Coordinates of C-alpha atoms in Angstrom, one line a residue:
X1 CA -78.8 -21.5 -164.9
X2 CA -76.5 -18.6 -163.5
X3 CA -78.3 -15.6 -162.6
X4 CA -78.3 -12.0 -164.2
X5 CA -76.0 -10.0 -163.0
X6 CA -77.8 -6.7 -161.4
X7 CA -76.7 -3.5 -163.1
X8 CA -75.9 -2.2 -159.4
X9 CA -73.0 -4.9 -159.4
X10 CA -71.3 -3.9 -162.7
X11 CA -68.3 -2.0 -162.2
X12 CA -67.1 0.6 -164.7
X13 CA -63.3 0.7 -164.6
X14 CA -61.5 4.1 -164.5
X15 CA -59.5 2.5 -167.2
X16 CA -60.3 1.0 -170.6
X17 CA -57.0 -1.3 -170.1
X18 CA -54.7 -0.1 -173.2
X19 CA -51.7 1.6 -172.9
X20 CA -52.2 5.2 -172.0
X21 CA -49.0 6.4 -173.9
X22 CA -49.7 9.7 -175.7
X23 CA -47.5 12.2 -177.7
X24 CA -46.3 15.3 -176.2
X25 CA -48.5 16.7 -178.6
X26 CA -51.4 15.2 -177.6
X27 CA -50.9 15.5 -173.6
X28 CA -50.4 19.6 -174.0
X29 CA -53.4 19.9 -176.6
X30 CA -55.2 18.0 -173.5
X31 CA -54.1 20.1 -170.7
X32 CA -54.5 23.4 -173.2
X33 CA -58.3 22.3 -173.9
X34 CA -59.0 21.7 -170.3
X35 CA -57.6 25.3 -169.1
X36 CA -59.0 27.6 -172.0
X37 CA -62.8 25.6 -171.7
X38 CA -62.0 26.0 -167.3
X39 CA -61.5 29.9 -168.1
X40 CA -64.3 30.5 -171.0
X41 CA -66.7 28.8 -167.8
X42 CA -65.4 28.9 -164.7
X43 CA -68.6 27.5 -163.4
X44 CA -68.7 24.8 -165.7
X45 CA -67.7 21.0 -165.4
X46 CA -64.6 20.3 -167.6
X47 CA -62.9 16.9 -167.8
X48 CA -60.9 15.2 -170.9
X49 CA -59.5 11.7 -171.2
X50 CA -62.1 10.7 -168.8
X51 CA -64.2 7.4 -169.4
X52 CA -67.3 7.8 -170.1
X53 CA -70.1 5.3 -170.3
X54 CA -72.8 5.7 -172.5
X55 CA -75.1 2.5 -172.1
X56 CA -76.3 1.0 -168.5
X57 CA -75.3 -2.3 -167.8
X58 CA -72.5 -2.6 -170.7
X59 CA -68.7 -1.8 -169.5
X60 CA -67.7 -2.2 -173.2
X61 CA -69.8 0.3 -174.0
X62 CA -67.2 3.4 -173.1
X63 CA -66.2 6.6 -175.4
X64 CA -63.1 8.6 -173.5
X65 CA -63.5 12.4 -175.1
X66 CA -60.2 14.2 -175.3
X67 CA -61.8 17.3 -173.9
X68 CA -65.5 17.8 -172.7
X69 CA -67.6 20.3 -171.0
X70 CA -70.9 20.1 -169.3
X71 CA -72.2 23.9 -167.9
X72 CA -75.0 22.7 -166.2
X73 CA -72.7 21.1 -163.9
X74 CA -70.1 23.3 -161.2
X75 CA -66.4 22.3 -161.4
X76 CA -65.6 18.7 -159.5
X77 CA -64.0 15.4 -159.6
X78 CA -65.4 12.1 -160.9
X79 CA -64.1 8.8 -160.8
X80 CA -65.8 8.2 -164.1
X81 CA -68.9 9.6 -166.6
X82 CA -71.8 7.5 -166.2
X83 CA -73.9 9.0 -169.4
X84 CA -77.4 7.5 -167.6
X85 CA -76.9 9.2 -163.8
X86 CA -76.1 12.5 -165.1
X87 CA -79.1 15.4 -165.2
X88 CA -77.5 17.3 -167.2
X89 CA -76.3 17.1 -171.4
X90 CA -73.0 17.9 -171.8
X91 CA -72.7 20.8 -174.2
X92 CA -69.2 20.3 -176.1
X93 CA -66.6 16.9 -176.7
X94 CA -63.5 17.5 -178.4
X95 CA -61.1 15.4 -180.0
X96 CA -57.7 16.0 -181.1
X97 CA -57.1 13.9 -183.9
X98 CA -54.3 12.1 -185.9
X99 CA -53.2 10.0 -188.9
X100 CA -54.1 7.0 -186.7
X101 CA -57.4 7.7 -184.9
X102 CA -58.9 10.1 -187.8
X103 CA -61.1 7.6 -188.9
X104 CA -62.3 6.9 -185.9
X105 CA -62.5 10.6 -185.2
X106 CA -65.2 11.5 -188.3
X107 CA -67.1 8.4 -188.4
X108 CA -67.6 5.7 -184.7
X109 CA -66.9 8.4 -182.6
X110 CA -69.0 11.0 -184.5
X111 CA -71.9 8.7 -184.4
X112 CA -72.1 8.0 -180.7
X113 CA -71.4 11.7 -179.9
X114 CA -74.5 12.5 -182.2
X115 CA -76.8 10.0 -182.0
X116 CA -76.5 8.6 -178.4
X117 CA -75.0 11.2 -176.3
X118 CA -76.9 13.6 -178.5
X119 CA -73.9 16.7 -177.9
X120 CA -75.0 19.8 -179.5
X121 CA -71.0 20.3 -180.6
X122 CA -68.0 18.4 -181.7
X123 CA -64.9 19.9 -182.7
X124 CA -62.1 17.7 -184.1
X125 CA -58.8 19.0 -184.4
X126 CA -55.8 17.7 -186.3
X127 CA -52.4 19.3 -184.7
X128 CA -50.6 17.3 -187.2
X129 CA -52.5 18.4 -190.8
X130 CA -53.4 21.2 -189.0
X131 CA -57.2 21.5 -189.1
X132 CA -60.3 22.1 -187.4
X133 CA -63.5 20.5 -188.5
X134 CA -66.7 21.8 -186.3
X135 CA -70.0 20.2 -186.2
X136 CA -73.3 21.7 -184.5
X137 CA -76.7 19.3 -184.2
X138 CA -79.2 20.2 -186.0
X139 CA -82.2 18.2 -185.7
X140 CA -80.7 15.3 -184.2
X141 CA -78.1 15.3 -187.4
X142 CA -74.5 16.5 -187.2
X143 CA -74.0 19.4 -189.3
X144 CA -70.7 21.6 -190.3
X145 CA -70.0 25.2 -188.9
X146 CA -68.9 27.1 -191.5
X147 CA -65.9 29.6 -190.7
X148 CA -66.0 33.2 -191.1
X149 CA -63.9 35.3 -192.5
X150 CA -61.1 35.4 -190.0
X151 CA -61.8 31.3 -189.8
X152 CA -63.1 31.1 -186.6
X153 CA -66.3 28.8 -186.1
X154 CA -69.3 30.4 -184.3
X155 CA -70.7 28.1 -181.4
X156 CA -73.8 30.0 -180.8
X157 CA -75.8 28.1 -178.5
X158 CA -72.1 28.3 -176.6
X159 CA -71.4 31.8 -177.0
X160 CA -67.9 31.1 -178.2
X161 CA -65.7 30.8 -181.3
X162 CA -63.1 28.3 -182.1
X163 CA -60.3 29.1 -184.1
X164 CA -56.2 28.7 -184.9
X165 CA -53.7 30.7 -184.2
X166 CA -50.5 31.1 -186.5
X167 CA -48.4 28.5 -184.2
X168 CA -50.8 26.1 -185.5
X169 CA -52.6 26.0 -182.1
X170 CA -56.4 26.0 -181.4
X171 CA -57.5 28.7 -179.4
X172 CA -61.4 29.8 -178.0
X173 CA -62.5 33.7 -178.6
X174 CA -65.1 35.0 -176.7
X175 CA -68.5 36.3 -178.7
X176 CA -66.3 39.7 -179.8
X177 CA -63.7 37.6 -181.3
X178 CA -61.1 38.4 -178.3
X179 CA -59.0 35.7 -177.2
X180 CA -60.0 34.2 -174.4
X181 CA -56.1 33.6 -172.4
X182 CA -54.9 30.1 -170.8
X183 CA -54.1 30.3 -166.9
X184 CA -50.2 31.1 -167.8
X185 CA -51.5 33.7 -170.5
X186 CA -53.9 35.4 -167.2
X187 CA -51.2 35.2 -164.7
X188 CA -48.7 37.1 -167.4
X189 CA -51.6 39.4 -167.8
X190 CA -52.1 40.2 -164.4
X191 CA -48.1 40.2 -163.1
X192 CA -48.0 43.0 -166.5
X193 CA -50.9 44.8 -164.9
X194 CA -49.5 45.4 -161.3
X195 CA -46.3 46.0 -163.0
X196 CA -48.1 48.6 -165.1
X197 CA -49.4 49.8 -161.6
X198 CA -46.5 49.8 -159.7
X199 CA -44.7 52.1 -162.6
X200 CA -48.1 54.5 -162.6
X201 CA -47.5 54.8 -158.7
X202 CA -44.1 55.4 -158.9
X203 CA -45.2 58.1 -161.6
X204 CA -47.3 59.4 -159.3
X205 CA -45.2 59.6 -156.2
X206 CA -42.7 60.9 -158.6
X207 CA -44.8 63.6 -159.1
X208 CA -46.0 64.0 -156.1
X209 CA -42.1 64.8 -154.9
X210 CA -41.7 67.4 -158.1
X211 CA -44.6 68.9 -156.9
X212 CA -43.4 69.1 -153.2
X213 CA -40.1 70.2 -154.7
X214 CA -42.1 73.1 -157.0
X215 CA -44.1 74.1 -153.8
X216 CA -40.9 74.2 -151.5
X217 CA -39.2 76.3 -153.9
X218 CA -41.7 79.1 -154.2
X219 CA -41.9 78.4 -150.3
X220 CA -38.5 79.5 -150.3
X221 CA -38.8 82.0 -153.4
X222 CA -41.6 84.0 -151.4
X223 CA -39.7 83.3 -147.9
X224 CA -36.8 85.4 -150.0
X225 CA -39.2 88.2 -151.6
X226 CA -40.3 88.4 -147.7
X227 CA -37.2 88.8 -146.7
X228 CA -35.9 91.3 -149.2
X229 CA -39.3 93.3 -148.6
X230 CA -38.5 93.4 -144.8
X231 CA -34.2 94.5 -145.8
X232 CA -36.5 97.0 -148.1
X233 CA -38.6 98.9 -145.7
X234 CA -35.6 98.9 -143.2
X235 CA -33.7 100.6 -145.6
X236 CA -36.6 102.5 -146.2
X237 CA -37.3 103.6 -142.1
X238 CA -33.7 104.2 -142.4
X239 CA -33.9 106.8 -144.9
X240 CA -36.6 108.2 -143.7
X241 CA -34.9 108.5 -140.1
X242 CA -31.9 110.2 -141.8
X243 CA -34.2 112.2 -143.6
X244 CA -36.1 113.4 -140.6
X245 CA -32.7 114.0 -138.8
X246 CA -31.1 116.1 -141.7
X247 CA -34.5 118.0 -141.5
X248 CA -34.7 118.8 -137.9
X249 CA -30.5 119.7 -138.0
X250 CA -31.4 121.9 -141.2
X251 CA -34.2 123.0 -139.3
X252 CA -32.1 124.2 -135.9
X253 CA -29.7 125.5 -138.1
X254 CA -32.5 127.7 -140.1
X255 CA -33.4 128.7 -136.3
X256 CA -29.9 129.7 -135.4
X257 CA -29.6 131.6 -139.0
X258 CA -33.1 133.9 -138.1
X259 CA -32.2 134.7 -134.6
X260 CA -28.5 135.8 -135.9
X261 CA -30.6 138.2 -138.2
X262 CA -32.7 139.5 -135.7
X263 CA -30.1 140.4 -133.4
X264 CA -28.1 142.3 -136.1
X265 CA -31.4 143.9 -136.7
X266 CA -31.6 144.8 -133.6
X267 CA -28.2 146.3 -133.4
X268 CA -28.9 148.6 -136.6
X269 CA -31.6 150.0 -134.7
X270 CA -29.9 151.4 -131.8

């Protein structure tokens, strides 16, 4: 009689063994789910496409989530999910469905996502029929997340909304129903914002050399009334200098004029 196998000699491939083709579709609705969950919580572990084992001891037992996020767990690379070793629930699986796996989708995948792995949300997202169907557990039972009036789906326990934008793409919103941006959405925001700050600069060194200009003109506007008060009291000290001189020659001539009358005076007497 062959022995049992021991559970520490069971190996969990990386991969289930089927052809990994997948639409371009599918691969930038991956990459898209992994960067906008990555940016809602940066601190968070965020994988997709990973396999992920949800029984000890059974290899066969595997579920590969197109997207997944576990918060009590900080960003970092596993080989593969091992459902029993991990401390922590994982708080979200998503799975972008089609025509062929949307069976699958809402009912064997459902089931292990609710009633083994026990994940508080599943979101299942049609690119192709364009639809978003959001489930939250309640009580150990799957139950659907009504949309609000803009049709955005309120993940409470998340903090988060999930919604679609006109291009027919998913997209998260924070808890005031703002977008939150992909890594190419950020970087345009940022390379906008230093742009915005590098015109604001430029504003302000433009300004600063108007007012430079302003101040070197009414330098130059008072270095002219200086100038033209100085040309002002010369003229001035030169009019008073003729002035004085006409007086004193007017005055010598006055002098000349009294002693001219005195002498004929004089002469009158004798």
């Amino acid at each position: 009689m062959l022995a049992t196998q021991k559970k520490t000699d069971i190996v969990y491939p990386e991969t289930d063994g089927k052809p990994m083709a997948e639409t371009d579709t599918h691969r930038i609705l991956l990459l898209r789910a992994a960067d906008l969950l990555q940016n809602a919580f940066p601190q968070a572990y965020v994988s997709g496409n990973i396999c992920l084992y949800y029984e000890e001891g059974n290899p066969r037992k595997m579920i590969s989530p197109d997207s997944l996020l576990c918060r009590q767990q900080p960003p970092h690379a596993k080989r593969v999910y091992l459902a029993w070793e991990e401390e922590s629930q994982l708080d979200l699986v998503m799975e972008f469905s089609s025509f062929s796996t949307r069976r699958m989708d809402h009912h064997h995948k459902k089931q292990i996502y609710e009633q083994i792995l026990k994940v508080p949300y599943y979101v299942i997202f049609d690119p192709h029929a364009i639809y978003l169907n959001v489930f939250e557990s309640r009580k150990g039972k799957y139950h659907a997340v009504e949309a609000n009036e803009k049709g955005m789906f309120f993940l409470e326990k998340l903090g988060i909304y999930v919604g679609l934008e006109t291009e027919g793409l998913f997209r998260l919103f924070n808890q005031h129903q703002y977008p939150i941006p992909t890594s190419i959405e950020r970087e345009a925001q940022r390379a906008e914002q230093e742009a915005q700050r590098a015109e604001q600069e430029a504003q302000r060194a433009e300004q600063e050399a108007q007012r430079a200009e302003q101040e070197a003109q009414r330098a130059d506007t008072a270095e002219k009334a200086v100038a033209e008060e100085k040309e002002k009291t010369a003229r001035a000290r030169q009019a008073e200098t003729s002035a004085l001189n006409r007086a004193e020659t007017v005055e010598k001539e006055n002098e000349a004029l009294r002693r001219e009358l005195e002498l004929l005076r004089q002469n009158r007497q004798t």
